[in-house]
Amino acid sequence: GAGVSQTPSNKVTEKGKYVELRCDPISGHTALYWYRQSLGQGPEFLIYFQGTGAADDSGLPNDRFFAVRPEGSVSTLKIQRTERGDSAVYLCASSLLSEDTQYFGPGTRLTVL
Amino acid sequence: QKEVEQDPGPLSVPEGAIVSLNCTYSNSAFQYFMWYRQYSRKGPELLMYTYSSGNKEDGRFTAQVDKSSKYISLFIRDSQPSDSATYLCAMGSGGSYIPTFGRGTSLIVHP
């Protein structure tokens, strides 16, 4: 079956602009995670959804970052007033239940000029 | 000091070699340990998961955990060029579904 998909695969934007990154989890997976991976680093946790609600958003770096999952499936990560330091690969993962294996998508490569 | 330390490499080995990849950690609360493989421009893929000290084998891969030394290893036997990737260790504490990742080790297996 289909894995986790993320769109767009690449996004180039200018400093100060607003961006939305989309994640389509594996069908039926209740848990969804967002991570950020900077060059040469491992993924860093941003936010985790169980169903429609954010169960843990302790990794969001500041209030410019926000994520939603209104119907418990697709999730959107929103970044306001982008900064050059936001440039990274944004990874999404999903799992059937919270305690199960996380399956990662290919990521969205965000470049802020 | 980061909670999880991992040498970024690159580690270059000839085809057929035994590869040893390692991570150290400082958080005694970590109870589960994982190894992910990440190909260039792809998401991480889970290779091994273990919850206790000792060895776990799966095909050419062996994961080893030494909680007393806070040290984990991944061994790859008969390495192949297709094993060339970045290997990420990850670990977490009981009750937490959010693992902490190492920075990854880049492995190059040349024919």
PDB file of C-alpha atoms in Angstrom:
ATOM      1  CA  GLY A   1       0.000   0.000   0.000  1.00  0.00           C
ATOM      2  CA  ALA A   2       0.970   3.645  -0.180  1.00  0.00           C
ATOM      3  CA  GLY A   3       3.416   4.998   2.327  1.00  0.00           C
ATOM      4  CA  VAL A   4       3.541   8.421   3.926  1.00  0.00           C
ATOM      5  CA  SER A   5       3.533  11.140   1.309  1.00  0.00           C
ATOM      6  CA  GLN A   6       4.593  14.750   1.689  1.00  0.00           C
ATOM      7  CA  THR A   7       4.038  17.719  -0.578  1.00  0.00           C
ATOM      8  CA  PRO A   8       5.723  19.673  -1.932  1.00  0.00           C
ATOM      9  CA  SER A   9       8.995  17.751  -2.134  1.00  0.00           C
ATOM     10  CA  ASN A  10      10.859  21.039  -2.389  1.00  0.00           C
ATOM     11  CA  LYS A  11       9.844  24.540  -1.396  1.00  0.00           C
ATOM     12  CA  VAL A  12      11.865  27.690  -1.938  1.00  0.00           C
ATOM     13  CA  THR A  13      10.572  30.849  -0.334  1.00  0.00           C
ATOM     14  CA  GLU A  14      11.761  34.276   0.663  1.00  0.00           C
ATOM     15  CA  LYS A  15      12.431  35.417   4.186  1.00  0.00           C
ATOM     16  CA  GLY A  16       9.250  36.673   5.814  1.00  0.00           C
ATOM     17  CA  LYS A  17       6.859  34.609   3.706  1.00  0.00           C
ATOM     18  CA  TYR A  18       4.294  32.079   4.928  1.00  0.00           C
ATOM     19  CA  VAL A  19       4.542  28.396   3.956  1.00  0.00           C
ATOM     20  CA  GLU A  20       2.397  25.300   4.369  1.00  0.00           C
ATOM     21  CA  LEU A  21       3.764  21.779   4.249  1.00  0.00           C
ATOM     22  CA  ARG A  22       1.399  18.841   3.822  1.00  0.00           C
ATOM     23  CA  CYS A  23       1.592  15.279   5.109  1.00  0.00           C
ATOM     24  CA  ASP A  24      -0.611  12.368   4.040  1.00  0.00           C
ATOM     25  CA  PRO A  25      -0.116   9.532   6.533  1.00  0.00           C
ATOM     26  CA  ILE A  26      -0.630   5.858   5.887  1.00  0.00           C
ATOM     27  CA  SER A  27      -4.355   5.147   5.817  1.00  0.00           C
ATOM     28  CA  GLY A  28      -5.679   4.159   9.234  1.00  0.00           C
ATOM     29  CA  HIS A  29      -2.680   5.431  11.177  1.00  0.00           C
ATOM     30  CA  THR A  30      -3.882   7.334  14.216  1.00  0.00           C
ATOM     31  CA  ALA A  31      -0.581   8.900  15.280  1.00  0.00           C
ATOM     32  CA  LEU A  32       1.272  11.494  13.212  1.00  0.00           C
ATOM     33  CA  TYR A  33       4.597  13.157  13.920  1.00  0.00           C
ATOM     34  CA  TRP A  34       6.494  16.110  12.483  1.00  0.00           C
ATOM     35  CA  TYR A  35      10.271  16.334  12.684  1.00  0.00           C
ATOM     36  CA  ARG A  36      12.834  18.784  11.336  1.00  0.00           C
ATOM     37  CA  GLN A  37      16.200  17.581  10.036  1.00  0.00           C
ATOM     38  CA  SER A  38      18.962  20.093   9.464  1.00  0.00           C
ATOM     39  CA  LEU A  39      21.940  19.244   7.277  1.00  0.00           C
ATOM     40  CA  GLY A  40      24.197  16.711   8.957  1.00  0.00           C
ATOM     41  CA  GLN A  41      21.862  16.244  11.916  1.00  0.00           C
ATOM     42  CA  GLY A  42      19.294  13.707  13.009  1.00  0.00           C
ATOM     43  CA  PRO A  43      15.570  14.431  12.992  1.00  0.00           C
ATOM     44  CA  GLU A  44      14.384  16.708  15.791  1.00  0.00           C
ATOM     45  CA  PHE A  45      10.868  16.334  17.108  1.00  0.00           C
ATOM     46  CA  LEU A  46       8.396  19.149  16.515  1.00  0.00           C
ATOM     47  CA  ILE A  47       4.845  17.949  17.254  1.00  0.00           C
ATOM     48  CA  TYR A  48       2.846  14.753  17.637  1.00  0.00           C
ATOM     49  CA  PHE A  49      -0.860  14.190  16.947  1.00  0.00           C
ATOM     50  CA  GLN A  50      -3.038  11.426  18.304  1.00  0.00           C
ATOM     51  CA  GLY A  51      -6.146  11.637  16.166  1.00  0.00           C
ATOM     52  CA  THR A  52      -7.109  15.257  15.636  1.00  0.00           C
ATOM     53  CA  GLY A  53      -5.467  16.669  18.724  1.00  0.00           C
ATOM     54  CA  ALA A  54      -1.875  17.679  19.341  1.00  0.00           C
ATOM     55  CA  ALA A  55      -0.741  15.326  22.102  1.00  0.00           C
ATOM     56  CA  ASP A  56       2.686  16.929  22.408  1.00  0.00           C
ATOM     57  CA  ASP A  57       3.825  20.172  20.777  1.00  0.00           C
ATOM     58  CA  SER A  58       6.846  20.721  22.994  1.00  0.00           C
ATOM     59  CA  GLY A  59       9.243  20.614  20.051  1.00  0.00           C
ATOM     60  CA  LEU A  60       7.806  23.578  18.177  1.00  0.00           C
ATOM     61  CA  PRO A  61      10.608  26.168  18.324  1.00  0.00           C
ATOM     62  CA  ASN A  62       8.391  29.259  18.630  1.00  0.00           C
ATOM     63  CA  ASP A  63       4.932  30.611  17.860  1.00  0.00           C
ATOM     64  CA  ARG A  64       5.717  31.027  14.164  1.00  0.00           C
ATOM     65  CA  PHE A  65       5.220  27.277  13.833  1.00  0.00           C
ATOM     66  CA  PHE A  66       1.775  25.717  13.949  1.00  0.00           C
ATOM     67  CA  ALA A  67       0.315  22.399  12.808  1.00  0.00           C
ATOM     68  CA  VAL A  68      -3.186  21.048  12.337  1.00  0.00           C
ATOM     69  CA  ARG A  69      -4.833  17.723  11.650  1.00  0.00           C
ATOM     70  CA  PRO A  70      -8.520  18.623  11.478  1.00  0.00           C
ATOM     71  CA  GLU A  71      -9.946  15.260  10.396  1.00  0.00           C
ATOM     72  CA  GLY A  72      -7.391  12.977  11.980  1.00  0.00           C
ATOM     73  CA  SER A  73      -5.717  12.131   8.693  1.00  0.00           C
ATOM     74  CA  VAL A  74      -3.883  14.758   6.622  1.00  0.00           C
ATOM     75  CA  SER A  75      -1.765  17.231   8.557  1.00  0.00           C
ATOM     76  CA  THR A  76      -0.426  20.641   7.597  1.00  0.00           C
ATOM     77  CA  LEU A  77       2.607  22.292   9.164  1.00  0.00           C
ATOM     78  CA  LYS A  78       2.404  26.048   8.880  1.00  0.00           C
ATOM     79  CA  ILE A  79       5.321  28.425   9.262  1.00  0.00           C
ATOM     80  CA  GLN A  80       4.763  32.166   9.449  1.00  0.00           C
ATOM     81  CA  ARG A  81       7.338  34.885   8.770  1.00  0.00           C
ATOM     82  CA  THR A  82       9.935  32.359   7.643  1.00  0.00           C
ATOM     83  CA  GLU A  83      13.564  32.909   8.572  1.00  0.00           C
ATOM     84  CA  ARG A  84      16.723  31.601   6.919  1.00  0.00           C
ATOM     85  CA  GLY A  85      17.279  29.399   9.959  1.00  0.00           C
ATOM     86  CA  ASP A  86      14.059  27.548   9.147  1.00  0.00           C
ATOM     87  CA  SER A  87      15.764  25.990   6.117  1.00  0.00           C
ATOM     88  CA  ALA A  88      15.773  22.226   6.659  1.00  0.00           C
ATOM     89  CA  VAL A  89      14.054  19.016   5.634  1.00  0.00           C
ATOM     90  CA  TYR A  90      10.689  18.654   7.337  1.00  0.00           C
ATOM     91  CA  LEU A  91       9.824  15.013   7.893  1.00  0.00           C
ATOM     92  CA  CYS A  92       6.444  13.526   8.680  1.00  0.00           C
ATOM     93  CA  ALA A  93       5.915  10.078  10.179  1.00  0.00           C
ATOM     94  CA  SER A  94       2.849   8.081  11.085  1.00  0.00           C
ATOM     95  CA  SER A  95       2.154   5.000  13.171  1.00  0.00           C
ATOM     96  CA  LEU A  96      -0.881   2.784  13.605  1.00  0.00           C
ATOM     97  CA  LEU A  97      -0.939   3.478  17.307  1.00  0.00           C
ATOM     98  CA  SER A  98       1.329   5.746  19.323  1.00  0.00           C
ATOM     99  CA  GLU A  99       3.465   2.861  20.565  1.00  0.00           C
ATOM    100  CA  ASP A 100       3.979   1.334  17.133  1.00  0.00           C
ATOM    101  CA  THR A 101       6.736   1.728  14.566  1.00  0.00           C
ATOM    102  CA  GLN A 102       6.887   5.145  12.930  1.00  0.00           C
ATOM    103  CA  TYR A 103       6.967   5.192   9.137  1.00  0.00           C
ATOM    104  CA  PHE A 104       8.575   8.257   7.635  1.00  0.00           C
ATOM    105  CA  GLY A 105       7.743  10.156   4.492  1.00  0.00           C
ATOM    106  CA  PRO A 106      10.432  11.441   2.104  1.00  0.00           C
ATOM    107  CA  GLY A 107      10.327  14.931   3.587  1.00  0.00           C
ATOM    108  CA  THR A 108       9.870  18.443   2.266  1.00  0.00           C
ATOM    109  CA  ARG A 109      13.095  20.343   1.660  1.00  0.00           C
ATOM    110  CA  LEU A 110      12.455  23.952   2.666  1.00  0.00           C
ATOM    111  CA  THR A 111      14.863  26.655   1.586  1.00  0.00           C
ATOM    112  CA  VAL A 112      14.392  30.195   2.866  1.00  0.00           C
ATOM    113  CA  LEU A 113      16.337  32.759   0.863  1.00  0.00           C
TER     114      LEU A 113
ATOM    115  CA  GLN B   1      26.780  17.626  25.684  1.00  0.00           C
ATOM    116  CA  LYS B   2      24.060  16.088  23.545  1.00  0.00           C
ATOM    117  CA  GLU B   3      21.960  13.276  24.964  1.00  0.00           C
ATOM    118  CA  VAL B   4      22.946  11.022  22.067  1.00  0.00           C
ATOM    119  CA  GLU B   5      26.393  11.145  20.479  1.00  0.00           C
ATOM    120  CA  GLN B   6      27.154   9.600  17.104  1.00  0.00           C
ATOM    121  CA  ASP B   7      30.229  10.033  14.927  1.00  0.00           C
ATOM    122  CA  PRO B   8      29.123  11.504  11.575  1.00  0.00           C
ATOM    123  CA  GLY B   9      31.869   9.742   9.578  1.00  0.00           C
ATOM    124  CA  PRO B  10      32.028   9.164   6.699  1.00  0.00           C
ATOM    125  CA  LEU B  11      32.960   5.544   7.211  1.00  0.00           C
ATOM    126  CA  SER B  12      34.287   3.966   4.021  1.00  0.00           C
ATOM    127  CA  VAL B  13      34.676   0.181   3.762  1.00  0.00           C
ATOM    128  CA  PRO B  14      35.191  -2.352   0.978  1.00  0.00           C
ATOM    129  CA  GLU B  15      32.362  -4.626  -0.081  1.00  0.00           C
ATOM    130  CA  GLY B  16      32.110  -7.693   2.144  1.00  0.00           C
ATOM    131  CA  ALA B  17      33.538  -5.988   5.244  1.00  0.00           C
ATOM    132  CA  ILE B  18      31.962  -6.116   8.679  1.00  0.00           C
ATOM    133  CA  VAL B  19      30.752  -2.662   9.644  1.00  0.00           C
ATOM    134  CA  SER B  20      30.443  -1.421  13.211  1.00  0.00           C
ATOM    135  CA  LEU B  21      28.361   1.679  13.929  1.00  0.00           C
ATOM    136  CA  ASN B  22      28.052   3.092  17.422  1.00  0.00           C
ATOM    137  CA  CYS B  23      26.248   5.570  19.631  1.00  0.00           C
ATOM    138  CA  THR B  24      26.701   6.658  23.214  1.00  0.00           C
ATOM    139  CA  TYR B  25      24.068   8.284  25.357  1.00  0.00           C
ATOM    140  CA  SER B  26      23.847  10.067  28.662  1.00  0.00           C
ATOM    141  CA  ASN B  27      20.190   9.672  29.697  1.00  0.00           C
ATOM    142  CA  SER B  28      19.754   6.687  32.011  1.00  0.00           C
ATOM    143  CA  ALA B  29      15.993   6.805  31.401  1.00  0.00           C
ATOM    144  CA  PHE B  30      16.361   5.552  27.829  1.00  0.00           C
ATOM    145  CA  GLN B  31      14.784   2.127  27.624  1.00  0.00           C
ATOM    146  CA  TYR B  32      14.255   1.413  23.939  1.00  0.00           C
ATOM    147  CA  PHE B  33      16.798   1.672  21.183  1.00  0.00           C
ATOM    148  CA  MET B  34      16.473   1.784  17.415  1.00  0.00           C
ATOM    149  CA  TRP B  35      18.564   1.974  14.299  1.00  0.00           C
ATOM    150  CA  TYR B  36      17.291   3.688  11.168  1.00  0.00           C
ATOM    151  CA  ARG B  37      18.755   3.727   7.675  1.00  0.00           C
ATOM    152  CA  GLN B  38      18.351   6.867   5.579  1.00  0.00           C
ATOM    153  CA  TYR B  39      19.196   7.004   1.908  1.00  0.00           C
ATOM    154  CA  SER B  40      19.930  10.342   0.322  1.00  0.00           C
ATOM    155  CA  ARG B  41      16.794  12.467  -0.064  1.00  0.00           C
ATOM    156  CA  LYS B  42      14.619   9.805   1.563  1.00  0.00           C
ATOM    157  CA  GLY B  43      13.012   9.451   4.963  1.00  0.00           C
ATOM    158  CA  PRO B  44      14.516   7.231   7.680  1.00  0.00           C
ATOM    159  CA  GLU B  45      13.553   3.536   7.595  1.00  0.00           C
ATOM    160  CA  LEU B  46      13.513   1.447  10.764  1.00  0.00           C
ATOM    161  CA  LEU B  47      16.055  -1.388  10.720  1.00  0.00           C
ATOM    162  CA  MET B  48      16.217  -2.660  14.268  1.00  0.00           C
ATOM    163  CA  TYR B  49      14.319  -2.133  17.508  1.00  0.00           C
ATOM    164  CA  THR B  50      15.382  -3.455  20.884  1.00  0.00           C
ATOM    165  CA  TYR B  51      14.164  -2.910  24.399  1.00  0.00           C
ATOM    166  CA  SER B  52      16.870  -4.581  26.486  1.00  0.00           C
ATOM    167  CA  SER B  53      20.564  -5.067  26.877  1.00  0.00           C
ATOM    168  CA  GLY B  54      22.131  -7.775  24.777  1.00  0.00           C
ATOM    169  CA  ASN B  55      22.125  -8.704  21.128  1.00  0.00           C
ATOM    170  CA  LYS B  56      19.380  -8.884  18.529  1.00  0.00           C
ATOM    171  CA  GLU B  57      20.009 -10.315  15.097  1.00  0.00           C
ATOM    172  CA  ASP B  58      18.073  -9.854  11.860  1.00  0.00           C
ATOM    173  CA  GLY B  59      19.730 -11.216   8.744  1.00  0.00           C
ATOM    174  CA  ARG B  60      23.017  -9.411   8.184  1.00  0.00           C
ATOM    175  CA  PHE B  61      22.261  -6.896  10.952  1.00  0.00           C
ATOM    176  CA  THR B  62      22.990  -7.266  14.670  1.00  0.00           C
ATOM    177  CA  ALA B  63      22.027  -4.641  17.225  1.00  0.00           C
ATOM    178  CA  GLN B  64      23.830  -4.613  20.532  1.00  0.00           C
ATOM    179  CA  VAL B  65      22.895  -2.649  23.641  1.00  0.00           C
ATOM    180  CA  ASP B  66      25.012  -2.185  26.755  1.00  0.00           C
ATOM    181  CA  LYS B  67      22.969  -0.164  29.208  1.00  0.00           C
ATOM    182  CA  SER B  68      25.669  -0.232  31.887  1.00  0.00           C
ATOM    183  CA  SER B  69      28.036   1.583  29.521  1.00  0.00           C
ATOM    184  CA  LYS B  70      25.293   3.574  27.784  1.00  0.00           C
ATOM    185  CA  TYR B  71      26.579   2.309  24.463  1.00  0.00           C
ATOM    186  CA  ILE B  72      24.775   0.793  21.494  1.00  0.00           C
ATOM    187  CA  SER B  73      26.100  -0.711  18.293  1.00  0.00           C
ATOM    188  CA  LEU B  74      24.890  -1.893  14.934  1.00  0.00           C
ATOM    189  CA  PHE B  75      26.935  -4.498  13.074  1.00  0.00           C
ATOM    190  CA  ILE B  76      26.478  -5.172   9.376  1.00  0.00           C
ATOM    191  CA  ARG B  77      27.972  -8.392   8.032  1.00  0.00           C
ATOM    192  CA  ASP B  78      28.963  -8.923   4.405  1.00  0.00           C
ATOM    193  CA  SER B  79      28.375  -5.251   3.614  1.00  0.00           C
ATOM    194  CA  GLN B  80      27.078  -4.388   0.149  1.00  0.00           C
ATOM    195  CA  PRO B  81      27.251  -1.176  -1.906  1.00  0.00           C
ATOM    196  CA  SER B  82      23.470  -0.961  -1.423  1.00  0.00           C
ATOM    197  CA  ASP B  83      24.137  -0.526   2.310  1.00  0.00           C
ATOM    198  CA  SER B  84      25.666   2.886   1.559  1.00  0.00           C
ATOM    199  CA  ALA B  85      23.468   5.303   3.478  1.00  0.00           C
ATOM    200  CA  THR B  86      23.305   7.299   6.694  1.00  0.00           C
ATOM    201  CA  TYR B  87      22.596   5.228   9.791  1.00  0.00           C
ATOM    202  CA  LEU B  88      20.769   6.955  12.625  1.00  0.00           C
ATOM    203  CA  CYS B  89      20.542   5.651  16.146  1.00  0.00           C
ATOM    204  CA  ALA B  90      17.475   6.657  18.136  1.00  0.00           C
ATOM    205  CA  MET B  91      16.316   5.982  21.658  1.00  0.00           C
ATOM    206  CA  GLY B  92      13.582   6.864  24.078  1.00  0.00           C
ATOM    207  CA  SER B  93      12.324   6.437  27.591  1.00  0.00           C
ATOM    208  CA  GLY B  94       9.445   4.215  28.613  1.00  0.00           C
ATOM    209  CA  GLY B  95       6.083   5.835  28.045  1.00  0.00           C
ATOM    210  CA  SER B  96       7.460   8.337  25.547  1.00  0.00           C
ATOM    211  CA  TYR B  97       6.684   7.830  21.887  1.00  0.00           C
ATOM    212  CA  ILE B  98       9.175  10.478  20.827  1.00  0.00           C
ATOM    213  CA  PRO B  99      12.686   9.138  20.235  1.00  0.00           C
ATOM    214  CA  THR B 100      15.860  11.196  20.435  1.00  0.00           C
ATOM    215  CA  PHE B 101      18.013  10.732  17.354  1.00  0.00           C
ATOM    216  CA  GLY B 102      21.758  10.796  16.905  1.00  0.00           C
ATOM    217  CA  ARG B 103      23.143  12.879  14.056  1.00  0.00           C
ATOM    218  CA  GLY B 104      23.769   9.824  11.908  1.00  0.00           C
ATOM    219  CA  THR B 105      26.866   8.118  10.513  1.00  0.00           C
ATOM    220  CA  SER B 106      27.440   8.195   6.769  1.00  0.00           C
ATOM    221  CA  LEU B 107      28.496   4.764   5.479  1.00  0.00           C
ATOM    222  CA  ILE B 108      30.064   4.185   2.077  1.00  0.00           C
ATOM    223  CA  VAL B 109      30.575   0.619   0.882  1.00  0.00           C
ATOM    224  CA  HIS B 110      32.711   0.584  -2.247  1.00  0.00           C
ATOM    225  CA  PRO B 111      32.823  -2.352  -4.696  1.00  0.00           C
TER     226      PRO B 111
END
